[in-house]
């Protein structure tokens, strides 16, 4: 069979790490694209460099392997071809002839200096450097392309992707061979809170697939197993970084200006950091693997244990990092490190496979009982100990069974050979060490089958939520229902009518309304020819509705989901409900503002979530304050965005942002800092500000103080001013606010951030091209309120929230579904909330009623059936009453009425 040929150059082509690897290992020859050769032959030959070609003595880096040297030549060839300017065909031909000419003595090519390299390359091909010469551009490529470093990186890149899959496969076998507890391993799944590491989650998910169905895992706790997601996840991340950097470096040309200058000089520093990170993750991977090797060896005989421990000690020395500063030497050492870790994985794989094979062989021969998982014991199952004594088959995971068989096939086992001698083990290690090298023809098949298993077994993978979203089960839904009912009652009490708007709007409707937060708007790829976005809040859609319908007066409420492309955190989601209350139209001064704040206090009081405060400020007061401090008007909004972060960051951090990023002087920033730190009782702080002439002389702040005086008086008369804090640091970053702004903050132990916010927006409706309609509103972030209610419920321990509102459980002892249907239908017809259960076991009925906290049971057993009666059980009083079948509905209604009193 003819050897494969890899073509370098050509339109749209790129050099890959795989191509470098197979050429470097002599698995393929190399050729130059014909179009490139035509360009070389048709172009005018560039002048030969006038630099002296005398070859000085250089130190040839003898540590390079033949494969590394060949990889360096492949990369250099590609660099010359893609640079082209000032390059002759001579040097590419010399490199191609060297690579295709069969084995050459490594020491015959000198990588120690540029001219030494040229001289030795010419001699290998029977030529003289004086006759061949070199151009300035060729010298520049040789001196600045870092082709040797890039060549070794290409070898690493291709080897690492294979090694990652091999490491997962053999580690999964070790978990079974050592009867390890893998609960911590497979449960490292995504929590949906935005803080999970993708690679750690991916490793856990893959191991869950590989180990599904295994009866061997779950007994022994081991850090070398529980740390697999972190160690293997970190390794995967390093592999991806190396791949990304290498792909870029392999195909970047050396750009030479018309004057011969270098325009994009790059060195090894860019790769050094990435490779150093890789080296650390390789060491951790090797150390983790060695720990599992020693763990599996503990169940073997003394000779094998001794051999494994001795070999383990030697391998540990081989994965110690060198402090070498020379880039080329460092990269060479890391390439050797890959080979060492591959050897460690071969030991782990061989020992695990042969141990599992030994267990299966003994079971077949002796029917040896196998200890079951300790999960049942942990759950307090009294029968767990009896179960552990039962004889069970050695059952591997559905994935690991395939992996084991693939490796056994490689080891040419008959399927029944145990570890009978050190010779068998050592021979197996040597075989797997060769098998795990990428150049082995069988490894590609092995990797593809493992990949197919972890990617195609979707039925065994747990689905996950998008980050920043959550599911609500029965208790959570009961809490939501209770909260929504309270909220809706408060809104209706104030005369608001319901409104619903689409979940998405035209993008032009939303843009320009949220200031710096506009970047958080979700855009949709709409198929209807319109550019749409998911709504960011309910206020802008409300303003659009009012403007579009020509409404001049409207008091509305809306409870609906909104969407923000934000970073999820505790109590912060990307999909969440908002509960909005807005008043639009011309009213008495500060009347709507007062009512909206009052509504907010009623909501938070009646939801009974605990202590809270409503921070309040006025946008005109804030703008006046900024003007007094010397902030240019065009920077008001962006500085407001900085000030709005004061509840999360110290002023010194905010000052750095205002000065360093937004162009304020330190003096102006300090003036702002002095004022924004003022907060206190509304009437007291208002009185203080009214005595400050600079606030009274400024038109905006003077008007704001008059508004606040009216508002605070109304809040005091309504007996809710104790809930309000006048806070000059409150800025509210949204661009549409024009007057009063406020934000409610929970003051309990649960940290959830702001739970409600709002303000006056007199210009927003007019932004849609209609007349201005002043408006003010508040929005309750109900998801954070739910978090508080749920945590308070957990602390209380008294399950006051029921998942269902079922009043009666119709309990039919036996199998008569017809009787259950008849009796339950009568209940439903009388508007009684009822469920039914048909079962012979009395305990099932009692458990159902107690679990759901159903107040009444209507019981029909054989005795009741024959007497044409039913038994009514009051679960709370633990009392039972016999009643005639015909009067059951009336009696149930009577007792439910008594229970409600």
Coordinates of C-alpha atoms in Angstrom, one line a residue, residues 61 63-64 68 148-153 156 268-269 271-280 282-283 318 320-339:
X61 CA 20.3 20.9 21.0
X63 CA 18.0 16.6 23.5
X64 CA 15.5 16.9 20.5
X68 CA 10.5 16.6 17.2
X148 CA 10.8 24.3 16.5
X149 CA 8.6 25.4 19.4
X150 CA 5.5 25.3 17.1
X151 CA 6.5 21.9 15.9
X152 CA 6.6 20.4 19.4
X153 CA 3.3 22.1 20.2
X156 CA 1.5 17.9 21.9
X268 CA 7.8 31.7 22.6
X269 CA 6.4 33.8 25.4
X271 CA 3.0 29.7 24.2
X272 CA 5.0 29.5 27.4
X273 CA 2.1 30.3 29.7
X274 CA -0.3 27.9 28.0
X275 CA 2.3 25.1 28.0
X276 CA 3.2 25.7 31.6
X277 CA -0.5 25.4 32.6
X278 CA -0.7 22.2 30.5
X279 CA 2.4 20.8 32.3
X280 CA 0.7 21.3 35.7
X282 CA -0.5 16.7 33.1
X283 CA 1.3 16.2 36.5
X318 CA 9.2 11.1 36.0
X320 CA 8.3 16.2 38.3
X321 CA 8.4 19.5 36.5
X322 CA 11.8 20.9 35.4
X323 CA 12.7 24.5 36.2
X324 CA 14.4 24.9 32.8
X325 CA 14.2 28.4 31.4
X326 CA 15.1 27.6 27.9
X327 CA 11.9 27.5 25.9
X328 CA 12.9 24.7 23.5
X329 CA 14.2 22.5 26.3
X330 CA 11.0 23.1 28.3
X331 CA 8.8 22.2 25.5
X332 CA 10.8 19.0 24.9
X333 CA 10.5 18.1 28.6
X334 CA 6.8 18.5 28.5
X335 CA 6.6 16.3 25.4
X336 CA 8.5 13.7 27.4
X337 CA 6.0 14.3 30.2
X338 CA 3.2 13.3 27.9
X339 CA 4.9 10.0 27.2

